[in-house]
Tab-separated table of C-alpha atoms in Angstrom:
chain	number	residue	atom	x	y	z
A	24	UNK	CA	-81.304	71.395	70.464
A	25	UNK	CA	-80.207	68.835	73.344
A	26	UNK	CA	-77.052	69.128	75.134
A	27	UNK	CA	-75.977	65.595	74.003
A	28	UNK	CA	-76.977	66.500	70.018
A	29	UNK	CA	-74.430	69.901	70.827
A	30	UNK	CA	-71.852	67.635	72.168
A	31	UNK	CA	-71.651	65.323	69.043
A	32	UNK	CA	-71.702	67.883	66.792
A	33	UNK	CA	-68.784	69.521	68.750
A	34	UNK	CA	-66.822	66.105	68.652
A	35	UNK	CA	-67.204	66.295	64.780
A	36	UNK	CA	-65.682	69.507	64.799
A	37	UNK	CA	-62.892	68.322	66.817
A	38	UNK	CA	-62.432	65.346	64.395
A	39	UNK	CA	-62.409	67.520	61.349
A	40	UNK	CA	-60.400	69.842	62.711
A	41	UNK	CA	-57.991	66.685	63.477
A	42	UNK	CA	-58.460	65.308	60.321
A	43	UNK	CA	-57.600	68.127	58.364
A	44	UNK	CA	-54.279	68.922	60.493
A	45	UNK	CA	-53.536	65.388	59.688
A	46	UNK	CA	-54.202	65.875	56.203
A	47	UNK	CA	-52.234	68.986	56.020
A	48	UNK	CA	-49.474	67.276	58.272
A	49	UNK	CA	-49.296	64.251	55.645
A	50	UNK	CA	-49.106	66.272	52.497
A	51	UNK	CA	-46.307	68.472	54.257
A	52	UNK	CA	-44.322	65.319	54.712
A	53	UNK	CA	-44.893	63.586	51.434
A	54	UNK	CA	-43.801	67.051	49.795
A	55	UNK	CA	-40.562	67.142	51.770
A	56	UNK	CA	-40.041	63.539	50.817
A	57	UNK	CA	-40.343	64.228	47.360
A	58	UNK	CA	-38.225	67.226	47.767
A	59	UNK	CA	-35.610	64.831	49.786
A	60	UNK	CA	-35.928	62.185	46.747
A	61	UNK	CA	-35.420	64.602	44.505
A	62	UNK	CA	-32.555	65.799	45.743
A	63	UNK	CA	-31.200	62.199	46.149
A	64	UNK	CA	-31.814	61.604	42.861
A	65	UNK	CA	-30.012	64.811	41.676
A	66	UNK	CA	-26.959	63.802	43.760
A	67	UNK	CA	-26.711	60.281	42.078
A	68	UNK	CA	-27.584	61.376	38.775
A	69	UNK	CA	-24.069	64.007	38.813
A	70	UNK	CA	-22.285	60.922	40.768
A	71	UNK	CA	-23.359	58.893	37.602
A	72	UNK	CA	-22.566	61.831	35.289
A	73	UNK	CA	-18.984	62.580	36.374
A	74	UNK	CA	-18.042	58.902	36.796
A	75	UNK	CA	-19.182	58.019	33.187
A	76	UNK	CA	-17.279	61.450	31.881
A	77	UNK	CA	-13.976	59.959	34.119
A	78	UNK	CA	-14.233	56.631	32.860
A	79	UNK	CA	-14.689	58.109	29.282
A	80	UNK	CA	-11.818	60.132	29.320
A	81	UNK	CA	-9.671	57.267	30.951
A	82	UNK	CA	-10.463	54.885	27.608
A	83	UNK	CA	-9.817	57.780	25.457
A	84	UNK	CA	-6.412	58.650	27.389
A	85	UNK	CA	-5.371	54.887	27.657
A	86	UNK	CA	-5.765	54.097	24.138
A	87	UNK	CA	-8.684	52.235	21.418
A	88	UNK	CA	-5.618	50.720	20.335
A	89	UNK	CA	-4.953	52.612	17.520
A	90	UNK	CA	-1.311	53.712	18.590
A	91	UNK	CA	1.672	51.374	16.966
A	92	UNK	CA	4.404	51.259	19.447
A	93	UNK	CA	6.753	48.808	17.101
A	94	UNK	CA	10.144	50.728	16.680
A	95	UNK	CA	11.285	51.353	13.053
A	96	UNK	CA	13.874	50.008	11.207
A	97	UNK	CA	17.004	51.484	11.330
A	98	UNK	CA	15.595	53.664	14.034
A	99	UNK	CA	17.876	54.093	17.238
A	100	UNK	CA	15.681	51.871	19.640
A	101	UNK	CA	15.860	49.261	16.929
A	102	UNK	CA	19.636	49.189	16.576
A	103	UNK	CA	19.885	48.882	19.999
A	104	UNK	CA	17.657	46.221	20.391
A	105	UNK	CA	19.374	44.684	17.625
A	106	UNK	CA	23.026	44.901	19.266
A	107	UNK	CA	21.568	43.482	22.464
A	108	UNK	CA	20.333	40.171	21.036
A	109	UNK	CA	22.821	39.538	18.545
A	110	UNK	CA	25.238	40.132	21.999
A	111	UNK	CA	23.269	37.739	23.940
A	112	UNK	CA	23.210	34.431	21.194
A	113	UNK	CA	25.949	34.932	19.339
A	114	UNK	CA	28.080	32.203	19.212
A	115	UNK	CA	25.530	29.824	20.623
A	116	UNK	CA	24.306	26.849	18.704
A	117	UNK	CA	21.099	27.400	17.276
A	118	UNK	CA	18.924	24.620	15.394
A	119	UNK	CA	15.279	25.245	14.293
A	120	UNK	CA	13.606	26.148	17.705
A	121	UNK	CA	16.234	25.463	20.126
A	122	UNK	CA	19.437	27.363	21.372
A	123	UNK	CA	21.811	26.000	22.506
A	124	UNK	CA	24.034	22.759	22.359
A	125	UNK	CA	22.351	19.702	21.000
A	126	UNK	CA	24.212	17.627	23.115
A	127	UNK	CA	23.133	19.939	26.230
A	128	UNK	CA	21.895	17.651	29.263
A	129	UNK	CA	19.085	19.768	30.282
A	130	UNK	CA	15.747	20.709	28.169
A	131	UNK	CA	13.619	23.714	28.658
A	132	UNK	CA	10.662	23.986	26.837
A	133	UNK	CA	9.411	27.790	26.733
A	134	UNK	CA	6.157	28.181	25.763
A	135	UNK	CA	5.045	31.669	24.532
A	136	UNK	CA	3.141	34.297	22.649
A	137	UNK	CA	5.497	36.443	20.894
A	138	UNK	CA	2.441	39.112	21.342
A	139	UNK	CA	2.321	38.336	25.159
A	140	UNK	CA	3.998	41.111	27.204
A	141	UNK	CA	4.616	38.884	30.417
A	142	UNK	CA	6.842	36.682	27.981
A	143	UNK	CA	8.477	40.276	26.834
A	144	UNK	CA	9.164	41.012	30.512
A	145	UNK	CA	10.592	37.441	30.623
A	146	UNK	CA	12.319	37.488	27.655
A	147	UNK	CA	13.986	41.001	28.909
A	148	UNK	CA	14.022	39.689	32.847
A	149	UNK	CA	15.349	36.149	33.643
A	150	UNK	CA	15.887	34.627	30.513
A	151	UNK	CA	19.093	36.562	29.658
A	152	UNK	CA	20.495	35.427	33.078
A	153	UNK	CA	19.445	31.402	32.274
A	154	UNK	CA	21.196	31.907	28.563
A	155	UNK	CA	24.306	33.449	30.177
A	156	UNK	CA	24.587	31.121	33.198
A	157	UNK	CA	23.222	27.495	31.767
A	158	UNK	CA	22.504	27.898	28.036
A	159	UNK	CA	25.964	29.250	26.614
A	160	UNK	CA	28.144	26.529	29.127
A	161	UNK	CA	26.038	23.950	27.245
A	162	UNK	CA	24.408	22.940	29.800
A	163	UNK	CA	20.809	23.870	29.185
A	164	UNK	CA	18.828	24.245	25.129
A	165	UNK	CA	15.883	25.899	25.102
A	166	UNK	CA	13.379	25.093	22.786
A	167	UNK	CA	10.724	27.703	22.101
A	168	UNK	CA	7.268	26.791	21.454
A	169	UNK	CA	4.127	28.461	20.699
A	170	UNK	CA	0.513	28.931	22.660
A	171	UNK	CA	-1.202	31.799	21.487
A	172	UNK	CA	-2.979	33.715	24.613
A	173	UNK	CA	-2.057	37.320	23.879
A	174	UNK	CA	-2.346	37.598	20.293
A	175	UNK	CA	-6.200	38.102	19.377
A	176	UNK	CA	-5.917	37.164	15.282
A	177	UNK	CA	-5.195	33.608	15.338
A	178	UNK	CA	-4.112	33.985	11.739
A	179	UNK	CA	-1.556	36.743	12.769
A	180	UNK	CA	-0.478	34.440	15.368
A	181	UNK	CA	0.391	31.649	12.880
A	182	UNK	CA	1.656	34.139	10.449
A	183	UNK	CA	4.271	36.021	13.051
A	184	UNK	CA	4.880	32.296	14.469
A	185	UNK	CA	6.019	31.296	11.246
A	186	UNK	CA	8.107	33.832	10.423
A	187	UNK	CA	9.889	33.248	13.578
A	188	UNK	CA	10.288	29.544	12.652
A	189	UNK	CA	11.064	30.395	9.122
A	190	UNK	CA	14.321	32.340	10.293
A	191	UNK	CA	14.711	28.712	12.296
A	192	UNK	CA	15.186	27.193	9.097
A	193	UNK	CA	18.456	29.599	8.608
A	194	UNK	CA	19.373	28.914	12.571
A	195	UNK	CA	18.337	32.375	13.498
A	196	UNK	CA	15.090	31.582	15.216
A	197	UNK	CA	15.931	32.895	18.431
A	198	UNK	CA	17.468	36.098	17.051
A	199	UNK	CA	13.973	37.002	15.358
A	200	UNK	CA	12.134	35.844	18.367
A	201	UNK	CA	14.593	37.639	21.120
A	202	UNK	CA	14.196	41.087	18.216
A	203	UNK	CA	10.026	40.150	18.801
A	204	UNK	CA	9.744	40.762	22.422
A	205	UNK	CA	12.596	43.717	22.348
A	206	UNK	CA	10.577	45.400	19.961
A	207	UNK	CA	7.296	44.554	21.051
A	208	UNK	CA	4.593	46.913	20.118
A	209	UNK	CA	1.817	47.469	22.205
A	210	UNK	CA	-1.026	44.966	22.968
A	211	UNK	CA	-4.126	44.616	20.505
A	212	UNK	CA	-2.731	47.661	18.623
A	213	UNK	CA	-2.546	45.629	15.329
A	214	UNK	CA	1.539	46.197	14.898
A	215	UNK	CA	2.277	43.187	13.337
A	216	UNK	CA	2.166	43.942	10.088
A	217	UNK	CA	4.055	42.435	6.803
A	218	UNK	CA	5.929	45.076	7.199
A	219	UNK	CA	6.938	44.822	10.637
A	220	UNK	CA	7.981	41.283	10.192
A	221	UNK	CA	9.998	42.239	7.221
A	222	UNK	CA	11.543	44.816	9.538
A	223	UNK	CA	12.038	42.199	12.098
A	224	UNK	CA	13.744	40.000	9.327
A	225	UNK	CA	16.112	42.476	7.869
A	226	UNK	CA	17.457	42.914	11.226
A	227	UNK	CA	18.794	39.527	12.142
A	228	UNK	CA	22.590	39.265	10.917
A	229	UNK	CA	23.603	37.360	8.029
A	230	UNK	CA	19.885	35.960	7.299
A	231	UNK	CA	19.018	35.560	3.773
A	232	UNK	CA	15.690	37.290	3.300
A	233	UNK	CA	14.804	35.673	0.013
A	234	UNK	CA	14.762	32.170	1.614
A	235	UNK	CA	13.018	33.110	4.743
A	236	UNK	CA	10.071	34.878	2.420
A	237	UNK	CA	9.904	31.298	0.609
A	238	UNK	CA	10.390	29.261	4.021
A	239	UNK	CA	7.361	31.264	5.524
A	240	UNK	CA	5.483	29.136	2.890
A	241	UNK	CA	6.334	25.701	4.090
A	242	UNK	CA	3.490	23.057	5.764
A	243	UNK	CA	6.242	22.144	8.263
A	244	UNK	CA	6.297	24.880	9.887
A	245	UNK	CA	2.073	25.406	10.096
A	246	UNK	CA	1.687	22.179	11.384
A	247	UNK	CA	4.552	22.700	13.682
A	248	UNK	CA	2.670	25.633	15.478
A	249	UNK	CA	-0.189	23.120	15.355
A	250	UNK	CA	1.937	20.495	17.313
A	251	UNK	CA	3.049	22.898	19.812
A	252	UNK	CA	-0.453	24.158	20.538
A	253	UNK	CA	-1.339	20.438	20.966
A	254	UNK	CA	1.845	20.076	23.041
A	255	UNK	CA	0.466	23.175	25.116
A	256	UNK	CA	-3.198	21.625	25.269
A	257	UNK	CA	-1.524	18.197	26.998
A	258	UNK	CA	0.878	20.009	29.588
A	259	UNK	CA	-2.644	21.614	30.477
A	260	UNK	CA	-0.860	25.050	29.632
A	261	UNK	CA	-3.780	28.015	29.341
A	262	UNK	CA	-1.160	31.264	29.530
A	263	UNK	CA	2.209	32.117	28.951
A	264	UNK	CA	5.141	32.110	29.537
A	265	UNK	CA	4.696	28.511	30.659
A	266	UNK	CA	7.892	25.973	30.623
A	267	UNK	CA	8.513	22.088	30.708
A	268	UNK	CA	12.075	21.461	32.502
A	269	UNK	CA	13.943	18.054	32.948
A	270	UNK	CA	16.810	16.231	31.317
A	271	UNK	CA	17.036	15.740	27.753
A	272	UNK	CA	15.136	12.762	26.687
A	273	UNK	CA	13.171	11.984	29.560
A	274	UNK	CA	9.812	13.360	30.356
A	275	UNK	CA	9.906	16.757	30.971
A	276	UNK	CA	7.707	18.141	34.242
A	277	UNK	CA	6.205	21.452	34.628
A	278	UNK	CA	8.230	24.210	35.550
A	279	UNK	CA	7.672	27.731	37.014
A	280	UNK	CA	9.923	30.691	37.626
A	281	UNK	CA	9.115	32.324	40.926
A	282	UNK	CA	9.842	35.959	39.527
A	283	UNK	CA	9.717	36.584	35.639
A	284	UNK	CA	13.224	38.710	36.341
A	285	UNK	CA	14.845	36.389	38.231
A	286	UNK	CA	16.416	33.167	37.193
A	287	UNK	CA	17.285	31.807	40.868
A	288	UNK	CA	14.415	29.350	40.881
A	289	UNK	CA	15.495	27.761	37.560
A	290	UNK	CA	19.199	27.845	39.104
A	291	UNK	CA	18.088	25.881	41.670
A	292	UNK	CA	16.132	23.425	39.719
A	293	UNK	CA	19.283	22.991	37.180
A	294	UNK	CA	21.815	22.210	40.125
A	295	UNK	CA	19.344	19.950	41.339
A	296	UNK	CA	18.969	17.944	37.826
A	297	UNK	CA	22.711	18.497	37.248
A	298	UNK	CA	22.889	16.469	40.506
B	26	UNK	CA	-33.752	45.083	55.186
B	27	UNK	CA	-33.508	47.189	58.406
B	28	UNK	CA	-30.754	49.602	58.208
B	29	UNK	CA	-28.279	48.075	60.450
B	30	UNK	CA	-28.776	44.901	58.398
B	31	UNK	CA	-28.000	46.856	55.398
B	32	UNK	CA	-25.121	48.659	56.702
B	33	UNK	CA	-23.513	45.836	58.207
B	34	UNK	CA	-23.937	43.816	54.633
B	35	UNK	CA	-22.008	46.170	53.030
B	36	UNK	CA	-19.839	46.663	55.539
B	37	UNK	CA	-18.788	43.071	55.394
B	38	UNK	CA	-18.510	43.522	51.492
B	39	UNK	CA	-16.442	46.452	51.843
B	40	UNK	CA	-13.956	44.222	54.105
B	41	UNK	CA	-13.397	41.154	51.748
B	42	UNK	CA	-13.046	43.838	48.836
B	43	UNK	CA	-10.619	45.535	50.853
B	44	UNK	CA	-8.692	42.118	51.687
B	45	UNK	CA	-8.857	41.506	47.722
B	46	UNK	CA	-7.853	44.914	47.092
B	47	UNK	CA	-5.127	44.471	49.694
B	48	UNK	CA	-3.485	41.359	48.432
B	49	UNK	CA	-3.483	42.034	44.934
B	50	UNK	CA	-1.005	45.148	46.110
B	51	UNK	CA	1.092	43.562	47.874
B	52	UNK	CA	1.236	41.271	44.993
B	53	UNK	CA	2.161	44.280	43.137
B	54	UNK	CA	4.808	45.453	44.675
B	55	UNK	CA	6.097	42.117	45.805
B	56	UNK	CA	6.853	41.302	41.927
B	57	UNK	CA	4.773	37.762	42.679
B	58	UNK	CA	2.431	35.763	40.920
B	59	UNK	CA	-0.916	35.883	42.319
B	60	UNK	CA	-2.899	32.736	43.504
B	61	UNK	CA	-5.096	31.862	40.172
B	62	UNK	CA	-6.506	28.751	39.275
B	63	UNK	CA	-6.949	30.284	35.809
B	64	UNK	CA	-3.175	29.565	34.426
B	65	UNK	CA	-1.559	32.477	34.105
B	66	UNK	CA	-4.976	34.738	33.610
B	67	UNK	CA	-4.082	36.762	36.779
B	68	UNK	CA	-0.677	37.418	35.968
B	69	UNK	CA	-1.318	38.315	32.589
B	70	UNK	CA	-3.501	40.907	33.841
B	71	UNK	CA	-1.846	42.202	36.739
B	72	UNK	CA	1.174	43.030	34.729
B	73	UNK	CA	-0.594	44.276	31.698
B	74	UNK	CA	0.091	47.883	30.925
B	75	UNK	CA	-3.269	48.144	31.931
B	76	UNK	CA	-2.507	47.360	35.581
B	77	UNK	CA	-0.816	50.781	36.002
B	78	UNK	CA	-3.133	54.156	35.978
B	79	UNK	CA	-1.365	57.118	35.064
B	80	UNK	CA	1.734	55.132	36.653
B	81	UNK	CA	-0.457	54.327	40.005
B	82	UNK	CA	-0.962	50.500	39.935
B	83	UNK	CA	-5.139	49.890	40.029
B	84	UNK	CA	-4.855	47.637	42.890
B	85	UNK	CA	-3.847	50.803	45.298
B	86	UNK	CA	-6.600	52.656	43.620
B	87	UNK	CA	-8.872	50.165	44.913
B	88	UNK	CA	-7.552	49.451	47.732
B	89	UNK	CA	-7.737	53.158	48.905
B	90	UNK	CA	-11.154	53.242	47.025
B	91	UNK	CA	-12.633	50.070	49.582
B	92	UNK	CA	-10.967	51.913	52.533
B	93	UNK	CA	-13.130	55.476	51.511
B	94	UNK	CA	-16.110	52.936	51.394
B	95	UNK	CA	-15.401	51.028	55.101
B	96	UNK	CA	-14.304	54.303	56.455
B	97	UNK	CA	-17.870	56.101	55.461
B	98	UNK	CA	-19.325	53.385	56.715
B	99	UNK	CA	-18.195	53.517	60.342
B	100	UNK	CA	-18.308	56.737	60.832
B	101	UNK	CA	-21.683	58.217	62.518
B	102	UNK	CA	-24.077	57.669	59.859
B	103	UNK	CA	-26.352	60.294	58.030
B	104	UNK	CA	-27.701	61.712	54.279
B	105	UNK	CA	-24.222	63.112	54.754
B	106	UNK	CA	-21.741	59.729	54.880
B	107	UNK	CA	-24.888	57.566	53.216
B	108	UNK	CA	-24.130	60.512	49.796
B	109	UNK	CA	-20.099	59.423	50.570
B	110	UNK	CA	-20.645	55.835	50.491
B	111	UNK	CA	-23.141	55.977	47.478
B	112	UNK	CA	-20.823	57.894	45.547
B	113	UNK	CA	-17.484	55.755	46.674
B	114	UNK	CA	-19.339	52.860	45.509
B	115	UNK	CA	-20.679	54.411	41.831
B	116	UNK	CA	-16.809	55.468	41.636
B	117	UNK	CA	-15.992	52.500	42.139
B	118	UNK	CA	-17.943	50.568	40.190
B	119	UNK	CA	-17.253	52.945	37.060
B	120	UNK	CA	-13.466	51.621	37.701
B	121	UNK	CA	-14.407	47.983	37.174
B	122	UNK	CA	-16.672	48.288	34.463
B	123	UNK	CA	-13.643	49.796	32.860
B	124	UNK	CA	-11.079	47.208	34.207
B	125	UNK	CA	-13.293	44.453	33.356
B	126	UNK	CA	-14.127	45.807	29.745
B	127	UNK	CA	-10.052	46.200	29.113
B	128	UNK	CA	-9.866	42.085	30.286
B	129	UNK	CA	-12.010	41.339	28.382
B	130	UNK	CA	-11.289	43.396	25.185
B	131	UNK	CA	-7.864	44.577	26.030
B	132	UNK	CA	-5.608	42.120	27.726
B	133	UNK	CA	-8.272	39.060	26.515
B	134	UNK	CA	-7.646	37.215	30.198
B	135	UNK	CA	-9.842	37.079	32.947
B	136	UNK	CA	-8.378	37.708	36.705
B	137	UNK	CA	-10.202	36.125	39.104
B	138	UNK	CA	-9.410	38.229	42.009
B	139	UNK	CA	-10.356	41.348	39.680
B	140	UNK	CA	-13.782	39.576	38.470
B	141	UNK	CA	-14.615	39.238	42.460
B	142	UNK	CA	-13.299	42.680	43.546
B	143	UNK	CA	-15.807	44.036	40.494
B	144	UNK	CA	-18.760	41.529	41.735
B	145	UNK	CA	-18.600	42.906	45.170
B	146	UNK	CA	-18.321	46.338	44.147
B	147	UNK	CA	-21.517	45.965	41.794
B	148	UNK	CA	-23.551	44.844	44.571
B	149	UNK	CA	-21.944	47.064	46.815
B	150	UNK	CA	-23.037	50.026	44.394
B	151	UNK	CA	-26.916	48.403	44.327
B	152	UNK	CA	-26.893	48.202	47.844
B	153	UNK	CA	-25.300	51.947	48.766
B	154	UNK	CA	-27.644	53.579	45.926
B	155	UNK	CA	-30.905	52.017	47.501
B	156	UNK	CA	-29.905	53.085	50.663
B	157	UNK	CA	-28.906	56.554	49.724
B	158	UNK	CA	-32.734	56.837	48.170
B	159	UNK	CA	-34.340	55.352	50.564
B	160	UNK	CA	-32.872	57.755	52.769
B	161	UNK	CA	-33.890	58.621	56.614
B	162	UNK	CA	-37.655	59.274	57.038
B	163	UNK	CA	-37.993	60.682	60.408
B	164	UNK	CA	-41.996	60.299	60.027
B	165	UNK	CA	-41.896	56.750	60.377
B	166	UNK	CA	-40.107	56.862	63.826
B	167	UNK	CA	-38.062	54.118	62.795
B	168	UNK	CA	-34.721	56.233	63.040
B	169	UNK	CA	-33.147	53.848	60.126
B	170	UNK	CA	-29.928	55.627	60.518
B	171	UNK	CA	-29.441	55.158	64.666
B	172	UNK	CA	-27.849	51.741	64.567
B	173	UNK	CA	-28.243	51.229	68.212
B	174	UNK	CA	-31.128	50.040	70.132
B	175	UNK	CA	-33.921	51.439	68.616
B	176	UNK	CA	-33.728	49.913	65.198
B	177	UNK	CA	-35.041	46.699	65.906
B	178	UNK	CA	-35.448	43.891	63.227
B	179	UNK	CA	-39.153	43.266	63.162
B	180	UNK	CA	-39.696	47.366	63.137
B	181	UNK	CA	-38.646	48.656	59.999
B	182	UNK	CA	-39.131	45.120	57.825
B	183	UNK	CA	-42.992	45.744	58.648
B	184	UNK	CA	-42.847	49.687	57.576
B	185	UNK	CA	-44.502	50.470	54.325
B	186	UNK	CA	-42.587	52.858	51.949
B	187	UNK	CA	-39.519	51.724	53.229
B	188	UNK	CA	-37.784	52.527	49.763
C-alpha cells in the first residue's frame, strides 16, 4: 500500500467517524426537539382544557336563560313595585301612551323596549326625577313609543306592547309600563308569558281586566306598534332608550340623556326650551 | 417572522387591547356611555347583566388580562415567559369567546369595542401559541429569544424548520 493510499483510507475513516458523530448529534437534537415540542403541546393542551372547563362553568353559572326572575303577583316585591309606581304617576293626566298634561309646552318621546334592561335602568333611574320636576307641574308630557331591541321574539314584543297600549285605552298605560320595568325579568329568559302580563294588569289600580282583555285584540294597537317602529326608523334609532325632544307641535330633535340615572341634561334642555 | 418582530407585534397588539380595556373600565366606573357608532349597542352590552362576572366588571377582568400579557412580554424572554404569554392569551380568548356568545345570543347587541378586543385577543392567541410551539431552538444558533443585537432580520427569516 502506498503512503498516498493509506492517507486516503485514514481520511475516509476520519470522515466516516465525523459523519457518524454528526448523525448521532442530529438524532439527539431531533429527539430533544421532539421531546420539547411534545412537552409544549401537552402544556398547551392543559391550558386549553382548563379554559374550556372554566368557560363552560361560567356559562352554566351565569344561566342559559331558564330562570324567570319576574316577581309573583301579590309578593312583597310586586306590592312594593306597585306602591312605588302608584305614588309616581297618581294624579298625573294620562291619555293613551301619553303621560302629562295635554297642554304641556314640551313633549318628550321615549322609545323603549319593555324587556330592555337599560330602559329599566333609565325608567327607575333618571325618569322619576323628570316626572316629578317637569311632568307633574304640567311643563312636559312624555309619549312612550316602542322599538324592538332586547325582546328576542317579535311576537312577544308585539304582545307585551299591545298589552301596555290596551291599558292606555283606560288611561293606565304608564302604570302598566312602569310596573313592567319595575318587575322586569332576566333578559331572554322567556318570562313574558300570558300569566305575567295578566299579573301586571291585575296590579294596575282600577284597570278593568275585561275591557283590557277585549282591547288587546284591537287592530289599532297593532298598527300603533308598527307606526312606532316606522317613527324610530325615520329618526335613525337602532337602540333603546332613545329620545326625541321638542316644543309640543314642532318638529322634535334627537335628545340624549348624559346618564341613565341623572336627569340634569334634560333639566338644562327643558330650561332652554321653556326659555 | 423573526422572534423580535413577533414579540414586537404581540406587544403592539397587547398595548392596543390594554387601551380598549382601560377605556371600557373607565366608562364602566364613570357611568358614562361609551362612544359607539352602532347606536346604543355598546351601552346595551356595557350595562347588561353580563357586564359583570361575580360582581367584577368584565372590562376590569380584560384590563388585568392585558396587563398580564404586556407584563409577560416585557420581562426577559424564555420558555416560561412564552408559556405565560400563551396561557394569558388562551385564557383571554376563552373569555372573549364567552362574552361574544353572550353578545350574540343573550344581549342581542354587538359592542364594537368588545368585538375589537375579541379580535385582537384572537390574533394574540394565534401568534403566541405559534411562538410558544416554535420555541427556542438552540441548534439553529439564532437565539430567537435574544431580542438584542443578535436576532437579525435576515437570519431567522431564512432558517429551515422555523416552526
